[in-house]
Every structure is written in structure tokens, then in C-alpha cells.
Short mmCIF file of C-alpha atoms in Angstrom, two decimals:
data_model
loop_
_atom_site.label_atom_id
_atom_site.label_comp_id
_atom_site.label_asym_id
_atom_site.label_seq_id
_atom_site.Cartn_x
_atom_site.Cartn_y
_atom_site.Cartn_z
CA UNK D 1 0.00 0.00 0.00
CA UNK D 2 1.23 3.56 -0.90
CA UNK D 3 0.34 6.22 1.66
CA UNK D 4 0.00 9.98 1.61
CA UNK D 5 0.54 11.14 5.43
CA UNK D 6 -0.31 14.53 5.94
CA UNK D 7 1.12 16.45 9.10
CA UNK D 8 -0.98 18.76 11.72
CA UNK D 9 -4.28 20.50 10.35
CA UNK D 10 -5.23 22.64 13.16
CA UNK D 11 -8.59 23.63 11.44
CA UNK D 12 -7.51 25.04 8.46
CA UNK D 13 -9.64 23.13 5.63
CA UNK D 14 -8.96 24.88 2.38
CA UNK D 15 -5.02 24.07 2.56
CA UNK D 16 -6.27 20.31 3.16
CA UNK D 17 -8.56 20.67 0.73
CA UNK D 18 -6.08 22.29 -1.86
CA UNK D 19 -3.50 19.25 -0.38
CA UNK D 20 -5.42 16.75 -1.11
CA UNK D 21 -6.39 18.05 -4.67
CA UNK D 22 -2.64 18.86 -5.43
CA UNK D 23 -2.21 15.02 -4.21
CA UNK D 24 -4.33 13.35 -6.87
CA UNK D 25 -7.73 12.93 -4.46
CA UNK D 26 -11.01 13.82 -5.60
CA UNK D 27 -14.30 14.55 -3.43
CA UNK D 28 -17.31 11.95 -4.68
CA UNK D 29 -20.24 11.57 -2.17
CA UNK D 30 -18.49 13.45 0.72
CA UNK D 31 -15.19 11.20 0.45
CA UNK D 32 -11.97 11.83 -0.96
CA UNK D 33 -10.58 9.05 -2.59
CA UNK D 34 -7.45 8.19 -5.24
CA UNK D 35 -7.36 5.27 -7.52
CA UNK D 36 -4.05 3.59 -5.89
CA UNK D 37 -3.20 5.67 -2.60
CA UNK D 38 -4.68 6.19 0.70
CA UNK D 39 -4.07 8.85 3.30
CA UNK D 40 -2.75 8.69 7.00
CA UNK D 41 -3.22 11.95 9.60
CA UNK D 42 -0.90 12.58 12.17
CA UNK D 43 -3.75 14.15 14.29
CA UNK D 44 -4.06 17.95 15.56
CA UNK D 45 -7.13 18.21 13.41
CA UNK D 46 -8.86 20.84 15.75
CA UNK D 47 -7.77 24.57 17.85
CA UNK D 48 -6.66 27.34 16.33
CA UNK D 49 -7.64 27.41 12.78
CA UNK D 50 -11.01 28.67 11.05
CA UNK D 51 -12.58 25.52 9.94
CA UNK D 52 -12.16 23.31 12.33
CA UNK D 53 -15.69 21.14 12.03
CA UNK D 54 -14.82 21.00 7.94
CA UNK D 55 -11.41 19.48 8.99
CA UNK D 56 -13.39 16.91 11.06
CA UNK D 57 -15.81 16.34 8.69
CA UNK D 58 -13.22 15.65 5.72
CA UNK D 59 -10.71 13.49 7.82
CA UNK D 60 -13.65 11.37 9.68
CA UNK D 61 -15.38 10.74 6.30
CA UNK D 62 -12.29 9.41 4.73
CA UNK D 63 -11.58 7.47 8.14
CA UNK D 64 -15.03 5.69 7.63
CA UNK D 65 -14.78 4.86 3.70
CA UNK D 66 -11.32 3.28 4.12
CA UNK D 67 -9.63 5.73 2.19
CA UNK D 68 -7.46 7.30 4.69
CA UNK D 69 -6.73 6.22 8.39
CA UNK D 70 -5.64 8.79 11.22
CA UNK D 71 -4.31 9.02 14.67
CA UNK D 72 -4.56 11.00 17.87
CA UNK D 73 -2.66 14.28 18.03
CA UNK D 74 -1.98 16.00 21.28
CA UNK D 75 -4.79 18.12 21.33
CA UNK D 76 -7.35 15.47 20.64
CA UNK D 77 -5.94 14.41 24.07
CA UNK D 78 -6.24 17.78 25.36
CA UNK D 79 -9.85 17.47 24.18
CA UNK D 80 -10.72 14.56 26.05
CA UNK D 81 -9.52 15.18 28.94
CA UNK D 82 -11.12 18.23 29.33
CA UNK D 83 -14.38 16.83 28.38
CA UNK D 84 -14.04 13.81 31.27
CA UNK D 85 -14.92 14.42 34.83
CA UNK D 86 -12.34 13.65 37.26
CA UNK D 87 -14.50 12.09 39.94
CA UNK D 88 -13.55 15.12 42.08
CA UNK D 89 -15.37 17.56 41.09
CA UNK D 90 -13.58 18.97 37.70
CA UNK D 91 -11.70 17.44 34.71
CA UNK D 92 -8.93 15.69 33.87
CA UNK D 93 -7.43 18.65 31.83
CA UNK D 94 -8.29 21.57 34.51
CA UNK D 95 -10.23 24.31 32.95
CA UNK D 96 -7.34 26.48 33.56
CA UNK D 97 -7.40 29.84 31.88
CA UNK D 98 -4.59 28.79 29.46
CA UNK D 99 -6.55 25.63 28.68
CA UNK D 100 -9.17 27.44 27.53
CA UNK D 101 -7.75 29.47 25.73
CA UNK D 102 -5.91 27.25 23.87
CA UNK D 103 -9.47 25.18 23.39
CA UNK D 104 -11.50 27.86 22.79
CA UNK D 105 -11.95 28.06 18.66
CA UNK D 106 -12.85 24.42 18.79
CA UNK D 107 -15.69 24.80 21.67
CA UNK D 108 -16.89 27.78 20.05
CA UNK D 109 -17.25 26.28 16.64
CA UNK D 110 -18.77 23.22 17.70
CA UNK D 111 -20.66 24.24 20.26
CA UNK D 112 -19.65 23.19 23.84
CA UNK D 113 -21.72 20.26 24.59
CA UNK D 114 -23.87 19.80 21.68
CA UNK D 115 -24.03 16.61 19.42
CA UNK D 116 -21.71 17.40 17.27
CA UNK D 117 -19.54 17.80 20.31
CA UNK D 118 -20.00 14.17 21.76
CA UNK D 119 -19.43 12.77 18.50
CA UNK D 120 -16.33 14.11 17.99
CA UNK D 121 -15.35 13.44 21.36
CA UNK D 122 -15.86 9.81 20.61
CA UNK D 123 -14.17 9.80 17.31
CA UNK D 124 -11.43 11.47 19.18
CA UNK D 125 -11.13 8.23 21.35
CA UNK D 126 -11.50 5.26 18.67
CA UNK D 127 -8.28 7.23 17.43
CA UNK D 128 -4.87 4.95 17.99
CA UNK D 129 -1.99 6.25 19.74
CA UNK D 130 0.25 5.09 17.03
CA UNK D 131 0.62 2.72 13.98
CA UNK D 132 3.26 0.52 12.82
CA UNK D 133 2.79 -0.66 9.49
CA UNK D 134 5.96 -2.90 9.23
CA UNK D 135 7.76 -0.43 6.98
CA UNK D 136 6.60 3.02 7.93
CA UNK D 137 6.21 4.04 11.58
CA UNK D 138 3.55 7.14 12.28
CA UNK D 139 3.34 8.42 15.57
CA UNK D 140 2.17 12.05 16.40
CA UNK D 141 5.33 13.32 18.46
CA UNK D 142 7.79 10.70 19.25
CA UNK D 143 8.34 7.09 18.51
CA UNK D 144 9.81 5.77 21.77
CA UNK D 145 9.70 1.87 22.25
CA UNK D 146 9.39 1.96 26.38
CA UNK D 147 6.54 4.67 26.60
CA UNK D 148 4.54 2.46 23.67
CA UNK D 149 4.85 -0.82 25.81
CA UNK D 150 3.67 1.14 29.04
CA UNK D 151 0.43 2.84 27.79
CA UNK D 152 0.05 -1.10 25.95
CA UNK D 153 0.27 -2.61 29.38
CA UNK D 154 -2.31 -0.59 30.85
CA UNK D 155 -3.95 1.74 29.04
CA UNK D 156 -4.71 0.64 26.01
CA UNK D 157 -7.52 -1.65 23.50
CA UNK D 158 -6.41 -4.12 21.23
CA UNK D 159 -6.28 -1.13 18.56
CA UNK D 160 -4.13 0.73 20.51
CA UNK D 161 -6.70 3.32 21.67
CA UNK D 162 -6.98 4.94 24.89
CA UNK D 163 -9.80 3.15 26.80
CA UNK D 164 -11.77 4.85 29.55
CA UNK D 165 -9.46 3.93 32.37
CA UNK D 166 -6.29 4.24 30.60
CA UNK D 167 -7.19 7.74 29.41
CA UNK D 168 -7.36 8.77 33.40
CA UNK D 169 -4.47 6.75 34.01
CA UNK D 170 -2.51 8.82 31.30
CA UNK D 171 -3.49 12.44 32.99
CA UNK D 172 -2.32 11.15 36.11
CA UNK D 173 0.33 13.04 36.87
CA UNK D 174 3.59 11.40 38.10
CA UNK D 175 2.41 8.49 36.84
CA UNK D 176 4.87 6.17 33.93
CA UNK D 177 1.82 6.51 32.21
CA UNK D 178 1.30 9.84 32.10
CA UNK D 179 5.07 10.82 31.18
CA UNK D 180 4.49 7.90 28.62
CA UNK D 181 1.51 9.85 27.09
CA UNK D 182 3.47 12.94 26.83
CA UNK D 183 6.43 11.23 25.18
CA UNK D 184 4.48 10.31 22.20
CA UNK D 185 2.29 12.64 21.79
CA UNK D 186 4.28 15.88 22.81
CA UNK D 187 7.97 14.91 22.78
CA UNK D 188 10.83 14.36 25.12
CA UNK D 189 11.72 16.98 27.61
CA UNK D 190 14.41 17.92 29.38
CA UNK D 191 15.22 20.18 32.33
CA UNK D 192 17.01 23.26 31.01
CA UNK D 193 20.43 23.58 32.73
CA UNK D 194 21.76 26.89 34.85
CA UNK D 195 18.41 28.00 35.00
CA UNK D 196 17.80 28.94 31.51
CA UNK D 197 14.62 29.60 30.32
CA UNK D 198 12.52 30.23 27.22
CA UNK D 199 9.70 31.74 25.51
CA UNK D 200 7.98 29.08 23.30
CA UNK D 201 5.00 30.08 20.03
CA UNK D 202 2.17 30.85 22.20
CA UNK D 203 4.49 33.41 24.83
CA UNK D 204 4.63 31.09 27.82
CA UNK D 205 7.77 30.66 29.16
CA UNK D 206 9.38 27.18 29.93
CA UNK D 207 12.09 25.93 31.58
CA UNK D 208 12.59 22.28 30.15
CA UNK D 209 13.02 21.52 25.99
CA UNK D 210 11.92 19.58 23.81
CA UNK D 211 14.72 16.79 22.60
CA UNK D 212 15.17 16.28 18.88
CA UNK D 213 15.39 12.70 19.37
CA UNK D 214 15.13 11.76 15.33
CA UNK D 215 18.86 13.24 15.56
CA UNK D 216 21.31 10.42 16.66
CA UNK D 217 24.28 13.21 17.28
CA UNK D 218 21.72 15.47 18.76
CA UNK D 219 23.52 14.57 22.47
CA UNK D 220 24.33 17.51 23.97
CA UNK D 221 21.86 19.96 25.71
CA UNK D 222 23.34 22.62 22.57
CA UNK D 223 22.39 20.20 19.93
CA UNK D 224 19.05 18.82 21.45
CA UNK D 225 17.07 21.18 22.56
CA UNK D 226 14.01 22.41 20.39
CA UNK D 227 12.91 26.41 20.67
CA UNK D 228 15.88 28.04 21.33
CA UNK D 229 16.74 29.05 17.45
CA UNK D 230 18.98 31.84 17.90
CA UNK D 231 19.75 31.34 21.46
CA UNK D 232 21.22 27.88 21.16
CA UNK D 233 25.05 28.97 21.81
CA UNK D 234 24.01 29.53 25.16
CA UNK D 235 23.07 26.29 26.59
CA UNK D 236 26.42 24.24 27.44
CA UNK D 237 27.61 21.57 25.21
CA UNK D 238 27.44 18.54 28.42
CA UNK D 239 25.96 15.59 27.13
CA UNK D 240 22.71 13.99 28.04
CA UNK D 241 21.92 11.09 28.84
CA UNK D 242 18.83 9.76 27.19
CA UNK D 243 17.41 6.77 25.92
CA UNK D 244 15.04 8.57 23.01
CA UNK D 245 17.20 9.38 20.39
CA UNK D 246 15.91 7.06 17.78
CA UNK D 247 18.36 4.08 16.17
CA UNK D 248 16.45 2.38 14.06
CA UNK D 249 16.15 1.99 9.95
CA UNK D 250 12.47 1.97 9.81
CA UNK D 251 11.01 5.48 8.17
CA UNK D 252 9.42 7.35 11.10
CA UNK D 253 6.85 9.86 9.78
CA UNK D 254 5.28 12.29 13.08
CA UNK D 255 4.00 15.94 13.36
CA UNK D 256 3.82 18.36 16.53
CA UNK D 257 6.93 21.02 16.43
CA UNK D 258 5.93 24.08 14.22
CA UNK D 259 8.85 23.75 11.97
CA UNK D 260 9.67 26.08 9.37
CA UNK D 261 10.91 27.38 6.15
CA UNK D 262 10.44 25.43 3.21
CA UNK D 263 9.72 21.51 4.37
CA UNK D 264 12.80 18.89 4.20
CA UNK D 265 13.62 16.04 5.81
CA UNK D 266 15.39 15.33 9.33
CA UNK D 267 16.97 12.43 8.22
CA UNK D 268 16.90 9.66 5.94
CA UNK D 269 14.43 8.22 8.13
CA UNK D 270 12.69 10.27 9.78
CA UNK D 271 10.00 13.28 8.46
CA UNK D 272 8.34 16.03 10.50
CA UNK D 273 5.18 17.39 8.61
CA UNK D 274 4.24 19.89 10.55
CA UNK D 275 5.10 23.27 9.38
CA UNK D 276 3.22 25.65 10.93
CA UNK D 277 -0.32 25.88 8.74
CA UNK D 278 -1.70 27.46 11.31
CA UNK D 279 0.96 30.18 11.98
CA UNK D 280 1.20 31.23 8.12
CA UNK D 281 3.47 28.10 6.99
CA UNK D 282 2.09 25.48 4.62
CA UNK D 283 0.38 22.06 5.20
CA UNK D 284 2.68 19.04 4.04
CA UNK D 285 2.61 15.56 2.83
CA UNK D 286 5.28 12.91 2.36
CA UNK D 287 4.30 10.46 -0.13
CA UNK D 288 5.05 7.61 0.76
CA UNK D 289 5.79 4.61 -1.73
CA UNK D 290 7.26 1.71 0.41
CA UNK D 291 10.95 3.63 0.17
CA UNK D 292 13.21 2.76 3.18
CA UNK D 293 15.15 5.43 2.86
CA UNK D 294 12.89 8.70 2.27
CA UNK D 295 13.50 11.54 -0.13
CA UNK D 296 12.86 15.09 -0.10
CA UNK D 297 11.16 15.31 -3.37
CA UNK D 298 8.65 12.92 -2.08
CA UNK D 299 7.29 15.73 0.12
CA UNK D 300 4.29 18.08 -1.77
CA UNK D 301 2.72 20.82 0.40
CA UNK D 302 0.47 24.13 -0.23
CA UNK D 303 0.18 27.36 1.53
CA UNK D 304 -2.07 28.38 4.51
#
């Protein structure tokens, strides 16, 4: 099977719509289909973006016909849990005032609540954590071996979806499987040393980085750590010691960290997809033919 995977949408359905034109697809009876090739999501379908229900609409009825297959992004997490009751008398995602912010396109285009709501909700949780299709690996933010065989243990179905008890177990904080849950589906982190600090895309500043584990030589606090940019030079060059950094030859395809500039690959086998459609970037594809080793002219993409 030849795959299309297509990296975060964040709402904004006329790039996917142009994407999946540019790709050969073609709308018949509310589905996009092609005559050889099918299309995988790498989730962050909803917040932030204009047309977040069309997204939904587009990606679910593909889902359903068999003509493309998706998986949970970070914020269809963030969705759920702040949807589910904690049993104490509020949610597992807190309705924090940066929460809901961050939430509040999707709630208000939906409609908090309503049908529409609860469907999605439950689309949201039929949605595996990751796939591995023998050849291609798709995960939304990190492929890490350990944290997939902890949320398998315990908190996930035989299709490797969160099930009701394993979703609380996963916002439990301190928890393996909670830090499992946020090493695949928002990345690594590590503590920043000599109290360095910085301000990441939506202002808020943060002490720990993200860890470009796709980079085998990326073993050094200077090298590793995602959302510095300019500011790199100052973190010291000691190594760290981490088990993520990603040896293996199988393609890795994932989504999450706002890259951008004009899409390329990380490595040879791995691809990041996300470039920032919903910050003015474009929405990208990798095309996917059964290739071990991947190629940059394999990726197509269109602007926001």
C-alpha cells in the first residue's frame, strides 16, 4: 500500500482541501478518494484554525470509507480530557485559563456540549496512539519503544486506543503513564540547565526543551534542545543522557513542532510534517511509496 501522510491541520480546511487536490484525491459523495493511494493523519485536526468542524468532517469521512486512516494528536488528548470528569469535582485537563484558551476556537465552533460535540469526542477516542505498518512508523510526536509498551500494558484496546481507564491513568500526573503519554504525543523533555529559560510560540515561558530525538548526534543539551533558534550557543555543550534518540532503519513519519521554512527532511528516516499551517506556513505531505530510505522530493505541500 502507498500512503499519503499529511502532518498537523489545526482547522484550516482549504489548505487540506487544496492538499489533497494537489495530491491526486477527488471529493465523490463526501469522500476523498485516489485510484491507488490512501491517506494517514498525524492528528491535531482541531484549535486554532477557522474551519475546524470542515477538517473533522473531511478526515472522519475518509476514516469511515477506508480511504485514509488517522491518529490521535496531542490536542485530541487535550480534548478529552477536558471533556471527562475527574471524579472530584472537575476534569482531567483543569479548565485552567490557558486551557481554555488554547481550546477555545474548537468549543466555540462546535458548540460546547452539543451533538456534534459528543461525536467528535468519541471519534477522538477510537483514534490509535500510534501505527506501525511494518515499513513506515507514524506516531504524532515521538516514537519511543518503552513509553509504547507502558500505555500497551495498561492503558490501552487491542487497537491501541486509549480506553476509559487508561485515558485517566494517562493524565495522572507522576504516573509512567502519564510521562508515557506525553512522550508520544508531545515529545521528550528535558530540564534546562543553569536556569535557563525560554519563551515558546504561544508566549509562555518554559524551563525544560523539547529533545530532537530523530537526531542520533543530537547529544548535547546545545544540539538537542528544540525552541531556542537563535539562542542555542548559550546552553552548554554537556551531554545527556537519554534513551530517546531514535536508532532504528524503519522510516518514522510524526508531526507536533511548528517547523519552518520550506519543508525537508530530518533524516533519511525520519519526516516532520508539521510546518506551521496554522501560523502562516504550509500544510505538508510525504508520499510515501514503500521507500526505506525517504527523499525530499517525495514531500508536496500548499500554503495556509
Amino acid at each position: 500500500m502507498e500512503f499519503d501522510v499529511i502532518g498537523d491541520i489545526h482547522g484550516h480546511a482549504d489548505a487540506l482541501h487544496r492538499l489533497l487536490a494537489k495530491l491526486g484525491y477527488r471529493e465523490a459523495r463526501g469522500v476523498y478518494r485516489h485510484a491507488d493511494r490512501k491517506t494517514i493523519f498525524l492528528g491535531d485536526f482541531i484549535d486554532r484554525g477557522p474551519e475546524q468542524v470542515e477538517v473533522l468532517r473531511v478526515v472522519r469521512a475518509m476514516a469511515g470509507a477506508g480511504t485514509g486512516r488517522a491518529i490521535m494528536g496531542n490536542h485530541e488528548f487535550n480534548a478529552l480530557g477536558w471533556a471527562t470528569p475527574d471524579g472530584a469535582g472537575g476534569f482531567l485537563r483543569p479548565h485552567t485559563e490557558k486551557n481554555e484558551k488554547q481550546h477555545a476556537a474548537f468549543l466555540a465552533q462546535i458548540g460546547q456540549g452539543s451533538p456534534a460535540h459528543r461525536e467528535a469526542l468519541t471519534w477522538f477516542a477510537s483514534l490509535p496512539v500510534w501505527l506501525d505498518l511494518g515499513g513506515l512508523r507514524i506516531v504524532h510526536a515521538c516514537w519511543h519503544g518503552a513509553s509504547q509498551a507502558c500505555l500497551a500494558a495498561t492503558c490501552l484496546d487491542a487497537a491501541g486506543c486509549f480506553h476509559d481507564e487508561g485515558l485517566r491513568k494517562a493524565y495522572r500526573g507522576g504516573t509512567p503513564e502519564h510521562l508515557a503519554a506525553d512522550i508520544l504525543l508531545k515529545g521528550p523533555e528535558v530540564r534546562l540547565p543553569g536556569g535557563h529559560s525560554f519563551r515558546d510560540k504561544d508566549g509562555h515561558t518554559r524551563h525544560e526543551a523539547r529533545l530532537r530525538w530523530w537526531d542520533r548526534a543530537a547529544t548535547t543539551f546545545r544540539l538537542a534542545a528544540l525552541g531556542l533558534d537563535e539562542r542555542r550557543s548559550e546552553l552548554p555543550d554537556d551531554p545527556i543522557q537519554s534513551d530517546y534518540h531514535y536508532q532504528e532503519s524503519v522510516p518514522v513519519m510524526f508531526g507536533h513542532y511548528w517547523m519552518s521554512g520550506r519543508p525537508q527532511l530530518l533524516s533519511p528516516t525520519a519526516s516532520c510534517l508539521d510546518f506551521s499551517v496554522a501560523k502562516g506556513g504550509v500544510l505538508t505531505a510525504y508520499r510515501w511509496s514503500g521507500e526505506a530510505v525517504l527523499s525530499n522530493d517525495k514531500l508536496v505541500w500548499v500554503a495556509a
